Backbone as JSON, one array per atom type, in Angstrom:
{
  "sequence": "MTYLNPGSFLRPGYNAYIDTAKNDYGTQMDVGLLILEPGDSFRFREEEKEIAVLLWSGSVTYAWGGRSEEAVRPDCFHYEAYCLHAGRGEEITLTAREHSELYIQKTVNETPFPAVFYTPETVQTQHAGANGELLGCMRREIKTFFDYDNAPYSNMVLGEVLNFPAPATTVWPSSTTVSTPRQPHPATPCATPGASATWRGTPGRKPASTIPNTPGSGKRMPTITFSRAEKGRMQL",
  "N": [[0.81, -1.19, 0.0], [1.86, 1.3, 0.87], [3.82, 1.62, -1.03], [2.28, 1.92, -3.32], [1.04, 4.27, -2.81], [2.69, 6.88, -2.81], [4.39, 8.7, -0.3], [2.54, 8.22, 1.62], [1.58, 6.4, 4.63], [1.21, 3.26, 6.15], [-1.18, 2.59, 8.66], [-2.63, 1.64, 11.82], [-5.96, 0.4, 11.57], [-8.33, 1.27, 8.97], [-6.97, 1.54, 5.79], [-7.32, 3.32, 3.0], [-7.09, 2.52, -0.41], [-8.31, 2.67, -2.95], [-10.9, 4.88, -3.39], [-14.21, 5.35, -3.9], [-15.58, 7.67, -3.44], [-13.84, 9.64, -4.03], [-12.02, 9.02, -6.26], [-12.43, 6.42, -8.35], [-10.87, 5.26, -10.24], [-11.94, 3.96, -12.42], [-12.73, 1.48, -11.52], [-15.04, 1.15, -10.03], [-15.15, 0.39, -7.4], [-14.47, 0.23, -3.85], [-11.37, -0.08, -2.32], [-9.14, -1.36, 0.09], [-6.78, -1.65, 2.84], [-6.97, -3.24, 5.88], [-5.61, -2.88, 9.0], [-4.98, -4.46, 11.99], [-4.2, -4.53, 15.43], [-3.29, -6.68, 18.24], [-6.22, -7.37, 20.09], [-7.66, -5.27, 18.94], [-10.68, -4.1, 17.42], [-12.88, -3.88, 14.62], [-15.55, -2.49, 12.77], [-17.76, -3.08, 10.07], [-20.4, -1.85, 8.12], [-22.26, -1.67, 5.4], [-24.65, 0.02, 3.78], [-25.44, 0.17, 1.13], [-23.67, -1.36, -0.3], [-22.06, -4.41, -1.29], [-19.59, -6.48, 0.34], [-16.27, -7.72, 0.65], [-14.12, -9.44, 2.78], [-10.99, -10.29, 3.19], [-8.61, -12.3, 4.7], [-5.28, -11.61, 4.89], [-2.99, -12.01, 6.5], [-2.37, -13.13, 9.86], [-4.43, -13.45, 12.85], [-7.77, -13.68, 13.33], [-11.08, -12.99, 14.5], [-14.09, -13.42, 12.91], [-17.25, -11.95, 12.94], [-20.67, -12.03, 12.33], [-24.16, -11.62, 11.58], [-25.08, -13.09, 13.86], [-23.32, -15.16, 13.93], [-20.05, -16.61, 14.44], [-16.64, -16.91, 13.53], [-13.38, -18.32, 13.65], [-10.25, -17.38, 12.28], [-7.07, -18.17, 11.04], [-4.07, -17.31, 9.62], [-0.86, -17.54, 8.92], [0.71, -16.41, 6.82], [0.23, -15.13, 3.47], [1.41, -16.53, 1.47], [2.09, -19.2, 1.84], [-0.07, -20.41, 3.04], [-3.52, -21.27, 3.01], [-6.55, -19.37, 2.38], [-8.97, -17.26, 4.21], [-12.11, -15.87, 3.71], [-14.71, -13.53, 3.94], [-17.74, -12.9, 2.41], [-20.18, -10.63, 2.02], [-23.54, -9.32, 1.75], [-25.29, -6.21, 1.07], [-25.96, -4.09, 3.88], [-25.25, -5.91, 5.83], [-23.84, -6.39, 8.99], [-20.53, -6.49, 10.07], [-18.1, -7.59, 12.3], [-14.76, -7.45, 13.2], [-12.21, -8.93, 15.05], [-9.01, -8.83, 16.33], [-6.5, -11.22, 17.26], [-3.85, -11.14, 17.12], [-1.24, -9.25, 15.41], [-2.72, -8.31, 12.43], [-3.62, -8.38, 8.95], [-5.91, -7.38, 6.56], [-7.55, -7.61, 3.44], [-9.8, -5.45, 1.9], [-12.72, -5.13, -0.01], [-15.22, -3.46, -1.83], [-18.4, -2.8, -3.37], [-21.2, -1.22, -5.01], [-24.31, -2.86, -4.77], [-27.48, -3.83, -5.45], [-28.76, -6.17, -5.09], [-29.85, -8.36, -2.65], [-28.19, -10.83, -0.61], [-27.29, -13.8, 1.19], [-24.58, -13.93, 3.56], [-21.42, -15.41, 2.82], [-18.92, -17.54, 3.97], [-15.74, -18.19, 3.14], [-13.43, -20.83, 3.39], [-10.29, -22.63, 3.98], [-11.07, -25.15, 3.13], [-13.02, -24.73, 1.24], [-12.15, -22.94, -0.67], [-11.33, -22.58, -4.05], [-8.52, -23.96, -5.58], [-5.89, -23.91, -7.88], [-3.02, -25.42, -9.13], [-0.98, -24.18, -11.32], [1.19, -24.61, -14.13], [2.82, -26.44, -12.88], [4.14, -28.64, -13.8], [6.58, -28.3, -14.96], [6.38, -26.69, -17.22], [7.56, -24.39, -19.71], [10.16, -24.42, -18.68], [9.67, -24.24, -15.97], [9.09, -21.61, -15.48], [6.58, -20.53, -15.32], [5.21, -21.22, -13.08], [2.59, -21.16, -10.74], [0.12, -20.44, -8.22], [-3.29, -20.44, -8.28], [-6.03, -19.03, -6.86], [-9.49, -19.03, -6.29], [-12.06, -17.28, -4.84], [-14.72, -16.22, -5.11], [-16.73, -15.92, -8.06], [-18.38, -15.29, -11.22], [-19.49, -17.76, -11.58], [-19.89, -19.2, -9.1], [-21.03, -17.22, -7.59], [-23.24, -15.65, -8.82], [-24.86, -13.54, -8.12], [-23.3, -11.49, -7.3], [-21.51, -8.38, -7.8], [-18.86, -8.41, -8.09], [-15.64, -10.04, -8.43], [-13.25, -12.22, -6.89], [-9.98, -13.24, -6.08], [-6.78, -14.88, -5.67], [-3.43, -14.8, -6.89], [-0.45, -16.46, -6.81], [2.77, -16.02, -7.75], [5.72, -17.82, -8.51], [9.35, -17.75, -8.06], [11.69, -17.68, -10.83], [13.4, -20.59, -12.18], [16.68, -21.88, -11.18], [18.41, -21.69, -13.4], [18.0, -19.68, -16.16], [16.75, -19.41, -19.41], [17.1, -17.06, -21.8], [15.14, -15.79, -24.4], [16.01, -15.16, -27.87], [18.7, -14.69, -27.5], [22.0, -15.66, -26.35], [22.33, -18.5, -24.18], [21.85, -17.73, -20.8], [23.16, -18.08, -17.65], [22.01, -17.65, -14.48], [22.52, -17.03, -11.05], [20.32, -18.19, -8.53], [18.41, -15.95, -6.69], [16.96, -14.53, -3.69], [13.65, -13.62, -4.31], [11.01, -11.36, -4.7], [7.61, -12.29, -4.74], [4.63, -11.8, -6.75], [2.32, -9.92, -4.93], [-0.56, -11.05, -2.97], [-4.02, -11.13, -3.93], [-4.31, -8.16, -4.56], [-1.73, -5.81, -5.29], [0.19, -4.84, -2.44], [0.32, -6.21, -0.04], [1.99, -6.29, 3.05], [3.83, -8.18, 3.74], [6.6, -10.1, 2.4], [7.35, -12.6, 0.18], [10.04, -14.87, 0.12], [12.23, -16.76, -1.79], [13.97, -19.9, -1.36], [17.31, -20.43, -2.01], [17.97, -22.66, -4.64], [15.93, -24.39, -3.96], [12.47, -25.31, -3.96], [9.75, -23.53, -2.51], [8.1, -24.66, 0.47], [4.68, -25.67, 0.61], [1.44, -25.5, 1.96], [-0.83, -25.61, 0.6], [-3.41, -27.26, -1.01], [-4.28, -28.74, -4.21], [-7.32, -28.0, -5.74], [-9.62, -30.32, -6.75], [-10.98, -30.3, -9.98], [-10.97, -27.56, -10.24], [-10.06, -24.57, -12.05], [-10.74, -23.74, -15.03], [-10.77, -24.58, -18.51], [-9.75, -22.18, -20.79], [-11.17, -20.48, -23.63], [-9.63, -20.41, -26.9], [-8.73, -17.59, -28.72], [-8.69, -16.5, -31.97], [-7.33, -14.43, -34.57], [-7.83, -12.95, -37.77], [-5.51, -12.07, -40.42], [-6.17, -9.52, -41.41], [-7.7, -8.52, -39.28], [-5.73, -8.41, -37.3], [-4.13, -6.44, -38.4], [-5.8, -4.19, -38.21], [-5.95, -4.0, -35.44], [-3.42, -3.14, -34.8], [-3.33, -0.57, -35.67]],
  "CA": [[0.0, 0.0, -0.01], [2.69, 2.48, 0.93], [4.49, 1.74, -2.31], [1.32, 2.38, -4.33], [0.62, 5.62, -2.44], [3.91, 7.57, -2.37], [4.21, 9.73, 0.72], [1.58, 7.79, 2.64], [2.1, 5.4, 5.52], [0.2, 2.37, 6.71], [-1.46, 2.86, 10.06], [-3.69, 0.75, 12.34], [-7.26, 0.78, 11.07], [-8.58, 1.12, 7.54], [-6.13, 2.34, 4.9], [-7.97, 3.31, 1.68], [-6.26, 2.6, -1.61], [-9.24, 3.23, -3.94], [-12.09, 5.41, -2.7], [-15.16, 5.77, -4.93], [-16.04, 9.03, -3.15], [-12.83, 10.57, -4.57], [-11.66, 8.59, -7.62], [-12.4, 4.96, -8.35], [-9.97, 4.85, -11.32], [-12.67, 3.1, -13.33], [-12.98, 0.17, -10.92], [-16.35, 1.17, -9.37], [-15.0, -0.31, -6.14], [-13.61, 0.72, -2.77], [-10.37, -1.11, -2.0], [-8.28, -0.88, 1.15], [-6.1, -2.61, 3.71], [-7.3, -3.06, 7.28], [-4.54, -3.35, 9.9], [-5.44, -4.61, 13.37], [-3.25, -5.02, 16.43], [-3.97, -7.57, 19.21], [-7.3, -6.75, 20.87], [-8.4, -4.29, 18.15], [-11.92, -4.51, 16.73], [-13.3, -2.95, 13.57], [-16.89, -2.86, 12.3], [-18.22, -2.65, 8.75], [-21.81, -2.0, 7.76], [-22.47, -0.92, 4.18], [-26.08, -0.02, 3.46], [-25.67, 0.06, -0.34], [-22.61, -2.09, -0.96], [-21.56, -5.72, -0.85], [-18.23, -6.34, 0.85], [-15.46, -8.93, 0.82], [-13.08, -9.24, 3.77], [-10.03, -11.38, 2.97], [-7.47, -12.29, 5.63], [-3.96, -11.8, 4.27], [-2.13, -12.6, 7.51], [-2.75, -12.85, 11.23], [-5.42, -14.27, 13.51], [-8.93, -12.78, 13.45], [-12.44, -13.53, 14.69], [-15.13, -12.8, 12.11], [-18.58, -12.05, 13.55], [-21.74, -11.42, 11.5], [-25.42, -12.32, 11.58], [-25.2, -14.05, 14.96], [-22.35, -16.25, 13.72], [-18.67, -16.23, 14.72], [-15.67, -17.87, 12.98], [-11.98, -18.0, 13.86], [-9.41, -17.53, 11.09], [-5.64, -18.01, 11.29], [-3.27, -17.42, 8.4], [0.46, -16.95, 9.19], [1.06, -15.53, 5.69], [-0.6, -15.42, 2.3], [2.22, -17.2, 0.46], [2.19, -20.63, 2.11], [-1.26, -20.88, 3.71], [-4.76, -20.98, 2.33], [-7.18, -18.12, 2.86], [-10.32, -17.13, 4.74], [-12.72, -14.66, 3.15], [-16.14, -13.36, 4.16], [-18.4, -12.12, 1.37], [-21.5, -10.29, 2.57], [-24.35, -8.39, 0.98], [-25.57, -4.89, 1.63], [-26.65, -4.05, 5.15], [-24.73, -6.9, 6.8], [-22.85, -5.85, 9.94], [-19.41, -7.4, 10.27], [-17.14, -7.15, 13.3], [-13.48, -8.16, 13.11], [-11.43, -8.75, 16.26], [-7.7, -9.46, 16.1], [-5.79, -11.81, 18.38], [-2.46, -10.79, 16.89], [-1.16, -8.32, 14.29], [-3.44, -8.91, 11.3], [-3.82, -7.55, 7.78], [-7.03, -7.86, 5.78], [-7.88, -6.91, 2.22], [-11.2, -5.07, 1.88], [-13.2, -4.78, -1.35], [-16.64, -3.16, -1.75], [-19.02, -2.15, -4.52], [-22.66, -1.09, -4.92], [-25.06, -4.03, -5.25], [-28.85, -3.74, -4.95], [-29.28, -7.52, -4.89], [-29.51, -8.92, -1.34], [-27.79, -12.23, -0.6], [-26.74, -14.2, 2.48], [-23.14, -13.91, 3.63], [-20.72, -16.69, 2.61], [-17.59, -17.53, 4.59], [-14.88, -19.13, 2.43], [-12.39, -21.38, 4.24], [-9.34, -23.44, 3.2], [-11.74, -26.34, 2.57], [-13.95, -24.38, 0.17], [-11.5, -22.1, -1.68], [-10.85, -23.32, -5.21], [-7.1, -23.72, -5.79], [-5.3, -24.6, -9.02], [-1.57, -25.3, -9.25], [-0.7, -24.06, -12.74], [2.6, -24.63, -14.49], [3.54, -27.24, -11.88], [4.75, -29.8, -14.45], [7.81, -27.91, -15.66], [6.14, -25.94, -18.45], [8.43, -23.24, -19.9], [11.29, -24.57, -17.75], [9.24, -23.89, -14.64], [9.01, -20.15, -15.33], [5.2, -20.05, -15.22], [4.59, -21.88, -11.94], [1.8, -20.23, -9.95], [-1.06, -20.96, -7.55], [-4.44, -19.59, -8.6], [-7.11, -19.3, -5.93], [-10.74, -18.32, -6.57], [-13.03, -17.26, -3.75], [-16.03, -16.18, -5.77], [-16.77, -15.32, -9.4], [-19.74, -15.33, -11.75], [-20.01, -19.1, -11.54], [-20.43, -19.59, -7.79], [-21.71, -16.09, -6.97], [-23.81, -14.83, -9.91], [-25.54, -12.39, -7.53], [-22.3, -10.48, -6.93], [-20.98, -7.49, -8.84], [-17.38, -8.47, -7.98], [-14.94, -11.35, -8.38], [-12.08, -12.1, -6.01], [-9.1, -14.39, -6.03], [-5.36, -14.61, -5.45], [-2.47, -15.51, -7.74], [0.92, -16.45, -6.25], [3.8, -16.36, -8.72], [6.95, -18.29, -7.91], [10.56, -17.28, -8.75], [12.18, -18.47, -11.95], [14.36, -21.61, -11.73], [18.06, -21.45, -10.98], [18.99, -21.32, -14.7], [16.96, -19.11, -17.02], [17.12, -19.27, -20.81], [16.47, -15.86, -22.34], [14.93, -15.93, -25.84], [16.67, -14.24, -28.78], [20.07, -14.4, -27.05], [22.68, -16.84, -25.89], [21.86, -18.96, -22.85], [22.43, -16.99, -19.67], [22.98, -18.78, -16.38], [21.97, -16.68, -13.4], [22.32, -17.65, -9.74], [19.0, -17.91, -7.97], [18.45, -15.04, -5.58], [15.63, -14.28, -3.11], [12.9, -12.83, -5.26], [9.66, -11.1, -4.23], [6.54, -12.75, -5.61], [3.5, -10.87, -6.85], [1.5, -10.03, -3.71], [-1.85, -11.67, -3.14], [-5.09, -10.47, -4.65], [-3.98, -6.84, -5.1], [-0.44, -5.39, -4.72], [0.04, -4.07, -1.23], [0.58, -6.94, 1.2], [3.24, -5.81, 3.62], [4.77, -9.27, 3.82], [7.26, -10.38, 1.13], [7.79, -13.99, 0.12], [11.4, -15.02, -0.36], [12.55, -18.12, -2.14], [15.16, -20.5, -0.79], [18.19, -20.76, -3.14], [18.11, -24.04, -5.03], [14.82, -25.19, -3.5], [11.11, -24.76, -4.1], [9.18, -23.29, -1.16], [7.06, -25.6, 0.92], [3.34, -25.1, 0.54], [0.41, -26.29, 2.59], [-2.07, -25.38, -0.18], [-3.67, -28.38, -1.89], [-4.95, -28.42, -5.47], [-8.73, -28.32, -5.66], [-10.06, -31.09, -7.92], [-12.02, -29.69, -10.81], [-10.83, -26.12, -10.37], [-9.26, -24.17, -13.19], [-11.47, -24.09, -16.24], [-10.03, -24.36, -19.75], [-10.19, -20.94, -21.42], [-11.24, -20.6, -25.09], [-8.57, -19.78, -27.66], [-9.26, -16.58, -29.62], [-7.81, -16.28, -33.12], [-7.64, -13.25, -35.38], [-7.33, -12.99, -39.13], [-4.44, -11.1, -40.69], [-6.8, -8.19, -41.54], [-8.07, -8.08, -37.96], [-4.5, -8.03, -36.6], [-3.67, -5.16, -38.92], [-6.63, -3.14, -37.65], [-5.64, -3.86, -34.01], [-2.16, -2.46, -34.66], [-3.46, 0.82, -36.06]],
  "C": [[0.84, 1.26, 0.0], [3.39, 2.71, -0.38], [3.57, 2.31, -3.37], [0.81, 3.78, -4.02], [1.83, 6.37, -1.92], [3.62, 8.66, -1.37], [3.23, 9.35, 1.79], [2.19, 6.69, 3.48], [0.93, 4.54, 6.0], [0.04, 2.66, 8.18], [-2.52, 1.87, 10.54], [-5.05, 1.29, 11.91], [-7.36, 0.61, 9.58], [-7.74, 2.08, 6.73], [-6.72, 2.24, 3.47], [-6.93, 3.38, 0.58], [-7.09, 3.19, -2.75], [-10.5, 3.64, -3.21], [-13.03, 5.97, -3.74], [-15.67, 7.18, -4.69], [-15.07, 10.07, -3.73], [-12.51, 10.23, -6.03], [-11.55, 7.08, -7.61], [-11.52, 4.38, -9.46], [-10.63, 3.84, -12.24], [-13.03, 1.74, -12.79], [-14.42, 0.02, -10.38], [-16.32, 0.42, -8.04], [-14.21, 0.53, -5.13], [-12.65, -0.41, -2.42], [-9.45, -0.55, -0.92], [-7.65, -2.01, 1.94], [-6.44, -2.26, 5.16], [-6.2, -3.69, 8.13], [-5.06, -3.32, 11.32], [-4.29, -5.11, 14.24], [-4.0, -5.88, 17.45], [-5.01, -6.82, 20.05], [-8.12, -5.73, 20.1], [-9.65, -4.93, 17.54], [-12.28, -3.45, 15.7], [-14.62, -3.43, 13.01], [-17.17, -2.29, 10.93], [-19.73, -2.86, 8.68], [-22.06, -1.08, 6.57], [-23.92, -1.05, 3.76], [-26.36, -0.25, 1.99], [-24.68, -0.87, -1.02], [-22.4, -3.49, -0.4], [-20.12, -5.56, -0.47], [-17.56, -7.7, 0.94], [-14.33, -8.57, 1.78], [-12.18, -10.46, 3.75], [-8.85, -11.25, 3.94], [-6.18, -12.59, 4.88], [-3.0, -12.47, 5.27], [-2.65, -12.25, 8.88], [-3.77, -13.84, 11.77], [-6.6, -13.39, 13.89], [-10.19, -13.58, 13.75], [-13.4, -12.72, 13.81], [-16.47, -13.0, 12.82], [-19.59, -11.33, 12.67], [-23.0, -12.27, 11.64], [-25.59, -13.37, 12.67], [-24.25, -15.21, 14.86], [-20.94, -15.74, 13.99], [-17.73, -17.32, 14.22], [-14.27, -17.38, 13.25], [-11.2, -18.26, 12.59], [-7.97, -17.27, 11.44], [-4.9, -18.26, 9.98], [-1.92, -16.76, 8.66], [0.95, -16.03, 8.09], [0.26, -15.97, 4.5], [0.16, -16.16, 1.22], [2.28, -18.7, 0.63], [0.93, -21.22, 2.72], [-2.5, -20.42, 2.97], [-5.55, -19.9, 3.05], [-8.55, -18.34, 3.5], [-10.89, -15.82, 4.18], [-14.22, -14.66, 3.43], [-16.7, -12.45, 3.08], [-19.85, -11.89, 1.8], [-22.22, -9.27, 1.71], [-24.61, -7.1, 1.72], [-26.3, -5.0, 2.94], [-26.16, -5.02, 6.19], [-23.69, -6.23, 7.69], [-21.8, -6.89, 10.23], [-18.49, -6.8, 11.31], [-15.92, -8.06, 13.27], [-12.68, -7.86, 14.37], [-10.12, -9.53, 16.11], [-7.14, -10.03, 17.39], [-4.31, -11.6, 18.28], [-2.43, -9.78, 15.75], [-1.75, -8.99, 13.05], [-3.64, -7.89, 10.19], [-4.91, -8.19, 6.91], [-7.3, -6.99, 4.58], [-9.39, -6.67, 2.18], [-11.6, -4.62, 0.48], [-14.72, -4.6, -1.29], [-17.13, -2.57, -3.06], [-20.53, -2.13, -4.33], [-23.32, -2.34, -5.48], [-26.45, -3.97, -4.62], [-29.45, -5.12, -4.65], [-28.9, -8.07, -3.52], [-29.09, -10.38, -1.47], [-27.18, -12.56, 0.75], [-25.22, -14.23, 2.44], [-22.58, -15.34, 3.45], [-19.31, -16.56, 3.16], [-16.77, -18.62, 3.91], [-13.72, -19.54, 3.32], [-11.4, -22.17, 3.39], [-9.98, -24.67, 2.55], [-12.63, -26.0, 1.39], [-13.36, -23.46, -0.89], [-11.01, -22.98, -2.82], [-9.38, -22.95, -5.46], [-6.59, -24.55, -6.95], [-3.81, -24.36, -9.03], [-1.23, -25.32, -10.75], [0.78, -24.06, -13.01], [3.45, -25.48, -13.54], [4.23, -28.45, -12.48], [5.95, -29.42, -15.3], [7.59, -27.17, -16.95], [7.02, -24.7, -18.52], [9.57, -23.24, -18.88], [10.93, -24.13, -16.33], [9.04, -22.4, -14.4], [7.57, -19.64, -15.2], [4.46, -20.74, -14.07], [3.84, -20.87, -11.09], [0.62, -20.99, -9.3], [-2.2, -19.96, -7.73], [-5.59, -19.98, -7.69], [-8.33, -18.43, -6.29], [-11.66, -18.43, -5.37], [-14.44, -17.22, -4.34], [-15.89, -15.48, -7.12], [-18.2, -15.47, -9.9], [-20.34, -16.73, -11.74], [-20.64, -19.46, -10.19], [-21.11, -18.45, -7.05], [-22.26, -15.16, -8.04], [-24.52, -13.58, -9.41], [-24.59, -11.24, -7.21], [-21.92, -9.61, -8.11], [-19.43, -7.45, -8.8], [-16.93, -9.9, -8.21], [-13.71, -11.14, -7.5], [-11.3, -13.4, -5.99], [-7.69, -13.94, -5.74], [-4.54, -15.39, -6.46], [-1.07, -15.35, -7.12], [1.87, -16.9, -7.31], [5.1, -16.75, -8.02], [8.17, -17.76, -8.69], [10.91, -18.2, -9.91], [13.17, -19.51, -11.43], [15.78, -21.07, -11.68], [18.71, -21.01, -12.28], [17.87, -20.87, -15.61], [17.49, -18.97, -18.44], [16.37, -18.07, -21.36], [16.32, -16.01, -23.84], [15.7, -14.85, -26.59], [18.07, -13.83, -28.3], [20.72, -15.69, -26.65], [22.14, -17.23, -24.52], [22.59, -18.23, -21.75], [22.14, -17.78, -18.4], [23.05, -17.74, -15.27], [21.76, -17.39, -12.09], [20.97, -17.24, -9.19], [19.16, -17.07, -6.71], [17.05, -14.91, -4.97], [14.88, -13.31, -3.98], [11.48, -12.61, -4.74], [8.63, -11.61, -5.22], [5.49, -11.66, -5.71], [2.64, -11.0, -5.62], [0.18, -10.66, -4.03], [-2.8, -10.73, -3.84], [-4.73, -9.14, -5.32], [-2.65, -6.44, -4.49], [-0.66, -4.6, -3.46], [0.27, -4.85, 0.04], [1.94, -6.55, 1.75], [4.28, -6.9, 3.75], [5.39, -9.5, 2.45], [7.75, -11.82, 1.17], [9.21, -14.03, -0.43], [11.68, -16.48, -0.61], [13.8, -18.59, -1.44], [16.06, -20.93, -1.94], [18.24, -22.26, -3.37], [16.95, -24.94, -4.62], [13.49, -24.52, -3.79], [10.53, -24.57, -2.71], [8.15, -24.35, -0.81], [5.72, -24.9, 0.88], [2.36, -26.04, 1.21], [-0.87, -26.24, 1.78], [-2.28, -26.55, -1.14], [-4.32, -27.88, -3.19], [-6.41, -28.85, -5.37], [-9.16, -29.09, -6.91], [-11.14, -30.36, -8.67], [-11.9, -28.19, -10.96], [-9.96, -25.79, -11.56], [-9.92, -24.59, -14.46], [-10.62, -23.77, -17.47], [-10.6, -23.12, -20.45], [-10.21, -21.1, -22.94], [-10.07, -19.87, -25.74], [-9.17, -18.83, -28.68], [-8.25, -16.36, -30.75], [-8.27, -15.08, -33.92], [-7.1, -13.47, -36.78], [-6.25, -11.95, -39.32], [-5.0, -9.69, -40.78], [-7.15, -7.64, -40.18], [-6.83, -7.65, -37.17], [-4.01, -6.7, -37.08], [-4.49, -4.0, -38.34], [-6.3, -2.91, -36.17], [-4.35, -3.06, -33.81], [-2.25, -0.98, -35.01], [-3.79, 1.7, -34.87]]
}
């Protein structure tokens, strides 16, 4: 967050990154990072907007609609996620048991729907590029909390993509083979850039992961082809 907002600093409480009241940058969403210290509580109640509350790291109690759930996630790079997705008017209270960081996403939605709490057992996870494709340079974990398939009532989609470092030896196209020593390399942060934690690889080894692959997740995408005339028009 600090990197994306030069001159700003993260502070306990809600840190807005995108604010529709000021400038939504075409997203039509409010996006922010909620930071809680041990014992802190924070309440959300959006009369006109649906909201997603995704735990990036820490230990938090989610409370809503007379229900309470505990969520623990040491970091977002090696552990699966917890996410609460609630409709307009739902009151949500978050209480931290340790330093915690949560990604917040909101948008206007007139359609009421019951809150859904996604857990490590229900989050769809796909391990892509895990079979050595492109010399292991496209290995990533793709997690989907909700989209138009499992939440057609929502005006948002939400997921995480974790990119892994390149292998120890990288072949650069259009040049001679270049051998580069593997160095600690920051991965793309979860859902949206801004997680304060940074994943670091272990030289010569792949990082351990507790995240299983979800059977049936990861749909095959259609291949789109263009004629030569269409490609010419796209380049103009």
